[in-house]
Amino acid sequence: MTRSTRTRFPRMIRGSVVVQRRRCGKQSCRCADGEQLHESTVLSYSAGGRNKTVMLAADEIEAVRTGVKRYRSAQAALETEGNAGLDALISARASARQAR
Ligand SMILES: [Zn+2]
């Protein structure tokens, strides 16, 4: 069993799973011509106003994607509930004003 399959992944993860393509910097490497770049899948996130990344091993990608999806749907649900609360407050004020 590898280290990463033993890792318990968090239920929710903030960020995005993206594929980065880049040169490694070695003159003799296949990536030097800019055509065959190295690809790595990372979790991209912002912290303190800066973009940061965490490298993901192949067997970690799905679990991290799942955590990201859970975070996004929880965030969307929170937003929906907050907006419904705001609407309710505003319409209660409006009907109180009409009753006066
Ligand atoms: Zn290279």
Short mmCIF file of N, CA, C and O and ligand atoms in Angstrom, two decimals:
data_model
loop_
_atom_site.label_atom_id
_atom_site.label_comp_id
_atom_site.label_asym_id
_atom_site.label_seq_id
_atom_site.Cartn_x
_atom_site.Cartn_y
_atom_site.Cartn_z
N MET A 1 0.85 -1.20 0.00
CA MET A 1 0.00 0.00 0.00
C MET A 1 0.88 1.25 0.00
O MET A 1 1.84 1.34 0.76
N THR A 2 0.59 2.17 -0.87
CA THR A 2 1.40 3.39 -0.93
C THR A 2 0.95 4.38 0.14
O THR A 2 -0.13 4.24 0.70
N ARG A 3 1.78 5.35 0.37
CA ARG A 3 1.48 6.36 1.38
C ARG A 3 0.15 7.05 1.09
O ARG A 3 -0.67 7.22 1.97
N SER A 4 -0.05 7.41 -0.20
CA SER A 4 -1.23 8.22 -0.51
C SER A 4 -2.55 7.45 -0.43
O SER A 4 -3.57 8.04 -0.12
N THR A 5 -2.54 6.16 -0.68
CA THR A 5 -3.81 5.43 -0.57
C THR A 5 -4.20 5.23 0.89
O THR A 5 -5.36 5.03 1.21
N ARG A 6 -3.22 5.29 1.79
CA ARG A 6 -3.54 5.19 3.21
C ARG A 6 -4.07 6.51 3.77
O ARG A 6 -4.73 6.53 4.79
N THR A 7 -3.73 7.60 3.09
CA THR A 7 -4.14 8.92 3.56
C THR A 7 -5.67 9.03 3.56
O THR A 7 -6.30 8.69 2.59
N ARG A 8 -6.21 9.51 4.66
CA ARG A 8 -7.65 9.78 4.71
C ARG A 8 -7.85 11.18 4.18
O ARG A 8 -7.28 12.12 4.71
N PHE A 9 -8.63 11.29 3.13
CA PHE A 9 -8.82 12.60 2.53
C PHE A 9 -9.91 13.38 3.25
O PHE A 9 -10.90 12.81 3.67
N PRO A 10 -9.72 14.67 3.39
CA PRO A 10 -10.75 15.51 4.00
C PRO A 10 -12.03 15.45 3.17
O PRO A 10 -11.97 15.30 1.95
N ARG A 11 -13.16 15.57 3.83
CA ARG A 11 -14.46 15.56 3.14
C ARG A 11 -14.59 16.73 2.17
O ARG A 11 -15.13 16.58 1.09
N MET A 12 -14.13 17.87 2.61
CA MET A 12 -14.25 19.07 1.77
C MET A 12 -12.89 19.72 1.60
O MET A 12 -12.13 19.82 2.55
N ILE A 13 -12.64 20.14 0.37
CA ILE A 13 -11.38 20.79 0.07
C ILE A 13 -11.64 22.03 -0.78
O ILE A 13 -12.33 21.96 -1.80
N ARG A 14 -11.13 23.16 -0.33
CA ARG A 14 -11.29 24.40 -1.09
C ARG A 14 -10.18 24.49 -2.13
O ARG A 14 -9.02 24.26 -1.82
N GLY A 15 -10.57 24.81 -3.36
CA GLY A 15 -9.59 24.96 -4.43
C GLY A 15 -10.10 24.34 -5.72
O GLY A 15 -11.27 23.98 -5.81
N SER A 16 -9.21 24.22 -6.71
CA SER A 16 -9.58 23.61 -7.98
C SER A 16 -8.49 22.63 -8.39
O SER A 16 -7.30 22.92 -8.23
N VAL A 17 -8.92 21.51 -8.95
CA VAL A 17 -7.96 20.55 -9.49
C VAL A 17 -7.69 20.95 -10.94
O VAL A 17 -8.61 21.04 -11.74
N VAL A 18 -6.44 21.27 -11.24
CA VAL A 18 -6.08 21.70 -12.59
C VAL A 18 -4.81 20.99 -13.07
O VAL A 18 -4.02 20.52 -12.26
N VAL A 19 -4.67 20.92 -14.39
CA VAL A 19 -3.46 20.34 -14.97
C VAL A 19 -2.53 21.50 -15.38
O VAL A 19 -2.94 22.39 -16.11
N GLN A 20 -1.34 21.47 -14.84
CA GLN A 20 -0.35 22.49 -15.20
C GLN A 20 0.60 21.93 -16.24
O GLN A 20 1.01 20.78 -16.16
N ARG A 21 0.94 22.76 -17.22
CA ARG A 21 1.92 22.37 -18.24
C ARG A 21 3.08 23.34 -18.15
O ARG A 21 2.89 24.54 -18.22
N ARG A 22 4.25 22.80 -17.99
CA ARG A 22 5.42 23.68 -17.84
C ARG A 22 6.72 23.03 -18.30
O ARG A 22 6.80 21.82 -18.45
N ARG A 23 7.73 23.89 -18.50
CA ARG A 23 9.08 23.43 -18.80
C ARG A 23 9.80 23.17 -17.50
O ARG A 23 9.57 23.87 -16.52
N CYS A 24 10.71 22.18 -17.53
CA CYS A 24 11.46 21.90 -16.31
C CYS A 24 12.74 22.74 -16.23
O CYS A 24 13.33 22.88 -15.18
N GLY A 25 13.18 23.30 -17.37
CA GLY A 25 14.35 24.16 -17.36
C GLY A 25 15.60 23.50 -17.90
O GLY A 25 16.58 24.18 -18.20
N LYS A 26 15.61 22.16 -18.04
CA LYS A 26 16.79 21.47 -18.58
C LYS A 26 16.85 21.68 -20.09
O LYS A 26 15.88 21.42 -20.79
N GLN A 27 18.02 22.10 -20.57
CA GLN A 27 18.20 22.39 -21.99
C GLN A 27 18.00 21.16 -22.86
O GLN A 27 17.52 21.25 -23.99
N SER A 28 18.40 19.98 -22.35
CA SER A 28 18.37 18.75 -23.14
C SER A 28 17.02 18.03 -23.08
O SER A 28 16.82 17.03 -23.74
N CYS A 29 16.09 18.54 -22.28
CA CYS A 29 14.82 17.84 -22.08
C CYS A 29 13.89 18.02 -23.28
O CYS A 29 13.97 19.01 -24.00
N ARG A 30 12.99 17.08 -23.46
CA ARG A 30 12.00 17.14 -24.53
C ARG A 30 11.10 18.39 -24.42
O ARG A 30 10.49 18.81 -25.40
N CYS A 31 11.03 18.95 -23.23
CA CYS A 31 10.14 20.10 -23.03
C CYS A 31 10.77 21.41 -23.48
O CYS A 31 10.09 22.44 -23.57
N ALA A 32 12.10 21.39 -23.78
CA ALA A 32 12.83 22.63 -24.07
C ALA A 32 12.27 23.40 -25.27
O ALA A 32 12.32 24.62 -25.30
N ASP A 33 11.72 22.67 -26.27
CA ASP A 33 11.19 23.36 -27.46
C ASP A 33 9.79 23.94 -27.20
O ASP A 33 9.21 24.60 -28.06
N GLY A 34 9.24 23.69 -26.02
CA GLY A 34 7.95 24.26 -25.67
C GLY A 34 6.76 23.50 -26.24
O GLY A 34 5.62 23.91 -26.07
N GLU A 35 7.03 22.37 -26.91
CA GLU A 35 5.93 21.60 -27.52
C GLU A 35 5.46 20.48 -26.60
O GLU A 35 4.26 20.29 -26.42
N GLN A 36 6.43 19.74 -26.05
CA GLN A 36 6.06 18.62 -25.18
C GLN A 36 6.33 18.98 -23.72
O GLN A 36 7.34 18.59 -23.15
N LEU A 37 5.42 19.74 -23.17
CA LEU A 37 5.62 20.21 -21.80
C LEU A 37 5.28 19.12 -20.78
O LEU A 37 4.55 18.18 -21.09
N HIS A 38 5.81 19.27 -19.60
CA HIS A 38 5.49 18.33 -18.51
C HIS A 38 4.12 18.69 -17.96
O HIS A 38 3.82 19.85 -17.74
N GLU A 39 3.32 17.69 -17.72
CA GLU A 39 2.00 17.92 -17.15
C GLU A 39 1.98 17.41 -15.72
O GLU A 39 2.46 16.32 -15.44
N SER A 40 1.42 18.21 -14.85
CA SER A 40 1.19 17.71 -13.50
C SER A 40 -0.16 18.21 -13.02
O SER A 40 -0.57 19.32 -13.33
N THR A 41 -0.85 17.34 -12.32
CA THR A 41 -2.16 17.70 -11.79
C THR A 41 -1.96 18.22 -10.38
O THR A 41 -1.28 17.60 -9.56
N VAL A 42 -2.51 19.39 -10.13
CA VAL A 42 -2.32 20.04 -8.84
C VAL A 42 -3.66 20.53 -8.29
O VAL A 42 -4.63 20.70 -9.03
N LEU A 43 -3.69 20.75 -6.99
CA LEU A 43 -4.79 21.49 -6.39
C LEU A 43 -4.33 22.94 -6.32
O LEU A 43 -3.28 23.24 -5.75
N SER A 44 -5.09 23.81 -6.97
CA SER A 44 -4.77 25.23 -6.98
C SER A 44 -5.71 25.93 -6.00
O SER A 44 -6.91 25.66 -5.99
N TYR A 45 -5.16 26.79 -5.16
CA TYR A 45 -6.01 27.50 -4.19
C TYR A 45 -5.39 28.85 -3.90
O TYR A 45 -4.21 29.08 -4.18
N SER A 46 -6.18 29.74 -3.36
CA SER A 46 -5.62 31.03 -2.99
C SER A 46 -5.56 31.14 -1.47
O SER A 46 -6.45 30.65 -0.77
N ALA A 47 -4.50 31.73 -1.01
CA ALA A 47 -4.32 31.94 0.43
C ALA A 47 -3.61 33.27 0.61
O ALA A 47 -2.57 33.50 -0.01
N GLY A 48 -4.19 34.13 1.41
CA GLY A 48 -3.60 35.43 1.65
C GLY A 48 -3.44 36.24 0.38
O GLY A 48 -2.45 36.94 0.22
N GLY A 49 -4.39 36.09 -0.56
CA GLY A 49 -4.34 36.84 -1.80
C GLY A 49 -3.35 36.29 -2.83
O GLY A 49 -3.14 36.91 -3.86
N ARG A 50 -2.73 35.16 -2.55
CA ARG A 50 -1.79 34.57 -3.50
C ARG A 50 -2.28 33.20 -3.94
O ARG A 50 -2.90 32.48 -3.18
N ASN A 51 -1.97 32.89 -5.21
CA ASN A 51 -2.31 31.56 -5.72
C ASN A 51 -1.22 30.57 -5.34
O ASN A 51 -0.05 30.85 -5.51
N LYS A 52 -1.66 29.43 -4.86
CA LYS A 52 -0.71 28.40 -4.46
C LYS A 52 -1.16 27.07 -5.04
O LYS A 52 -2.32 26.94 -5.46
N THR A 53 -0.27 26.10 -5.06
CA THR A 53 -0.63 24.78 -5.59
C THR A 53 -0.09 23.68 -4.69
O THR A 53 0.91 23.87 -3.98
N VAL A 54 -0.78 22.57 -4.72
CA VAL A 54 -0.33 21.35 -4.05
C VAL A 54 -0.25 20.27 -5.13
O VAL A 54 -1.24 20.03 -5.83
N MET A 55 0.90 19.66 -5.30
CA MET A 55 1.05 18.59 -6.29
C MET A 55 0.22 17.38 -5.86
O MET A 55 0.21 17.03 -4.68
N LEU A 56 -0.43 16.76 -6.84
CA LEU A 56 -1.24 15.58 -6.53
C LEU A 56 -0.67 14.36 -7.24
O LEU A 56 -0.35 14.42 -8.43
N ALA A 57 -0.56 13.27 -6.51
CA ALA A 57 -0.17 11.99 -7.12
C ALA A 57 -1.39 11.46 -7.88
O ALA A 57 -2.53 11.81 -7.57
N ALA A 58 -1.13 10.62 -8.87
CA ALA A 58 -2.20 10.08 -9.71
C ALA A 58 -3.33 9.46 -8.89
O ALA A 58 -4.51 9.65 -9.18
N ASP A 59 -2.97 8.76 -7.83
CA ASP A 59 -4.00 8.08 -7.03
C ASP A 59 -4.66 8.99 -5.99
O ASP A 59 -5.48 8.54 -5.19
N GLU A 60 -4.30 10.26 -5.98
CA GLU A 60 -4.94 11.20 -5.06
C GLU A 60 -5.98 12.07 -5.76
O GLU A 60 -6.83 12.67 -5.11
N ILE A 61 -5.87 12.14 -7.10
CA ILE A 61 -6.66 13.11 -7.87
C ILE A 61 -8.16 12.95 -7.66
O ILE A 61 -8.86 13.93 -7.38
N GLU A 62 -8.66 11.71 -7.76
CA GLU A 62 -10.11 11.51 -7.65
C GLU A 62 -10.63 11.91 -6.28
O GLU A 62 -11.68 12.57 -6.17
N ALA A 63 -9.92 11.53 -5.23
CA ALA A 63 -10.36 11.86 -3.87
C ALA A 63 -10.35 13.37 -3.64
O ALA A 63 -11.25 13.91 -3.00
N VAL A 64 -9.36 14.05 -4.18
CA VAL A 64 -9.30 15.50 -4.02
C VAL A 64 -10.41 16.17 -4.83
O VAL A 64 -11.07 17.09 -4.35
N ARG A 65 -10.66 15.65 -6.05
CA ARG A 65 -11.77 16.18 -6.85
C ARG A 65 -13.09 16.04 -6.11
O ARG A 65 -13.92 16.95 -6.14
N THR A 66 -13.29 14.91 -5.47
CA THR A 66 -14.52 14.68 -4.71
C THR A 66 -14.64 15.68 -3.57
O THR A 66 -15.71 16.25 -3.35
N GLY A 67 -13.55 15.93 -2.87
CA GLY A 67 -13.55 16.91 -1.78
C GLY A 67 -13.87 18.31 -2.28
O GLY A 67 -14.61 19.06 -1.64
N VAL A 68 -13.33 18.65 -3.44
CA VAL A 68 -13.58 19.96 -4.05
C VAL A 68 -15.06 20.08 -4.43
O VAL A 68 -15.69 21.11 -4.18
N LYS A 69 -15.62 19.01 -5.00
CA LYS A 69 -17.05 19.01 -5.38
C LYS A 69 -17.94 19.19 -4.15
O LYS A 69 -18.90 19.95 -4.17
N ARG A 70 -17.63 18.47 -3.08
CA ARG A 70 -18.41 18.59 -1.84
C ARG A 70 -18.35 20.02 -1.30
O ARG A 70 -19.35 20.57 -0.86
N TYR A 71 -17.17 20.59 -1.32
CA TYR A 71 -17.02 21.97 -0.84
C TYR A 71 -17.87 22.92 -1.67
O TYR A 71 -18.58 23.76 -1.12
N ARG A 72 -17.82 22.75 -2.99
CA ARG A 72 -18.58 23.66 -3.87
C ARG A 72 -20.08 23.52 -3.67
O ARG A 72 -20.79 24.53 -3.67
N SER A 73 -20.56 22.29 -3.52
CA SER A 73 -22.01 22.17 -3.36
C SER A 73 -22.46 22.66 -2.00
O SER A 73 -23.53 23.26 -1.87
N ALA A 74 -21.62 22.46 -0.96
CA ALA A 74 -21.96 23.00 0.36
C ALA A 74 -21.97 24.53 0.33
O ALA A 74 -22.83 25.18 0.91
N GLN A 75 -21.01 25.09 -0.39
CA GLN A 75 -20.92 26.54 -0.52
C GLN A 75 -22.13 27.09 -1.27
O GLN A 75 -22.70 28.11 -0.88
N ALA A 76 -22.56 26.38 -2.34
CA ALA A 76 -23.73 26.81 -3.11
C ALA A 76 -24.99 26.74 -2.25
O ALA A 76 -25.84 27.63 -2.30
N ALA A 77 -25.11 25.67 -1.44
CA ALA A 77 -26.27 25.53 -0.56
C ALA A 77 -26.30 26.64 0.49
O ALA A 77 -27.37 27.19 0.78
N LEU A 78 -25.15 26.97 1.02
CA LEU A 78 -25.05 28.04 2.01
C LEU A 78 -25.47 29.38 1.40
O LEU A 78 -26.22 30.15 1.99
N GLU A 79 -25.01 29.62 0.20
CA GLU A 79 -25.34 30.84 -0.53
C GLU A 79 -26.85 30.93 -0.78
O GLU A 79 -27.46 31.98 -0.57
N THR A 80 -27.45 29.81 -1.20
CA THR A 80 -28.89 29.76 -1.46
C THR A 80 -29.68 30.06 -0.18
O THR A 80 -30.61 30.87 -0.19
N GLU A 81 -29.27 29.44 0.92
CA GLU A 81 -29.96 29.65 2.19
C GLU A 81 -29.80 31.10 2.66
O GLU A 81 -30.77 31.73 3.13
N GLY A 82 -28.61 31.64 2.51
CA GLY A 82 -28.36 33.02 2.90
C GLY A 82 -29.16 34.01 2.08
O GLY A 82 -29.71 34.99 2.60
N ASN A 83 -29.27 33.73 0.77
CA ASN A 83 -30.06 34.61 -0.10
C ASN A 83 -31.55 34.52 0.21
O ASN A 83 -32.25 35.53 0.18
N ALA A 84 -32.03 33.30 0.52
CA ALA A 84 -33.43 33.12 0.90
C ALA A 84 -33.73 33.91 2.18
O ALA A 84 -34.78 34.55 2.30
N GLY A 85 -32.82 33.87 3.13
CA GLY A 85 -32.97 34.61 4.37
C GLY A 85 -33.01 36.12 4.13
O GLY A 85 -33.83 36.84 4.70
N LEU A 86 -32.14 36.56 3.24
CA LEU A 86 -32.11 37.97 2.88
C LEU A 86 -33.41 38.41 2.22
O LEU A 86 -34.00 39.43 2.59
N ASP A 87 -33.88 37.58 1.27
CA ASP A 87 -35.16 37.87 0.60
C ASP A 87 -36.30 37.94 1.60
O ASP A 87 -37.16 38.82 1.52
N ALA A 88 -36.33 36.98 2.54
CA ALA A 88 -37.39 36.94 3.54
C ALA A 88 -37.38 38.20 4.40
O ALA A 88 -38.43 38.79 4.69
N LEU A 89 -36.20 38.62 4.82
CA LEU A 89 -36.07 39.84 5.63
C LEU A 89 -36.56 41.06 4.86
O LEU A 89 -37.34 41.87 5.38
N ILE A 90 -36.13 41.16 3.61
CA ILE A 90 -36.51 42.32 2.80
C ILE A 90 -38.01 42.35 2.53
O ILE A 90 -38.64 43.40 2.65
N SER A 91 -38.62 41.18 2.20
CA SER A 91 -40.05 41.21 1.91
C SER A 91 -40.88 41.43 3.17
O SER A 91 -41.94 42.04 3.13
N ALA A 92 -40.38 40.97 4.34
CA ALA A 92 -41.06 41.25 5.61
C ALA A 92 -41.07 42.76 5.90
O ALA A 92 -42.07 43.32 6.33
N ARG A 93 -39.94 43.42 5.63
CA ARG A 93 -39.87 44.87 5.80
C ARG A 93 -40.84 45.59 4.87
O ARG A 93 -41.52 46.52 5.25
N ALA A 94 -40.88 45.09 3.60
CA ALA A 94 -41.73 45.72 2.60
C ALA A 94 -43.20 45.60 2.97
O ALA A 94 -43.95 46.58 2.88
N SER A 95 -43.61 44.41 3.44
CA SER A 95 -45.04 44.27 3.79
C SER A 95 -45.38 45.00 5.09
O SER A 95 -46.49 45.50 5.26
N ALA A 96 -44.42 45.12 6.02
CA ALA A 96 -44.64 45.92 7.23
C ALA A 96 -44.84 47.39 6.89
O ALA A 96 -45.66 48.09 7.48
N ARG A 97 -44.09 47.84 5.90
CA ARG A 97 -44.19 49.23 5.47
C ARG A 97 -45.55 49.51 4.81
O ARG A 97 -46.15 50.55 5.03
N GLN A 98 -46.03 48.51 4.02
CA GLN A 98 -47.33 48.66 3.36
C GLN A 98 -48.47 48.66 4.37
O GLN A 98 -49.49 49.34 4.16
N ALA A 99 -48.31 47.90 5.45
CA ALA A 99 -49.39 47.80 6.45
C ALA A 99 -49.56 49.09 7.23
O ALA A 99 -50.62 49.35 7.79
N ARG A 100 -48.52 49.91 7.27
CA ARG A 100 -48.58 51.15 8.02
C ARG A 100 -49.55 52.19 7.45
O ARG A 100 -49.75 52.26 6.26
ZN ZN B 1 11.58 18.93 -19.12
#
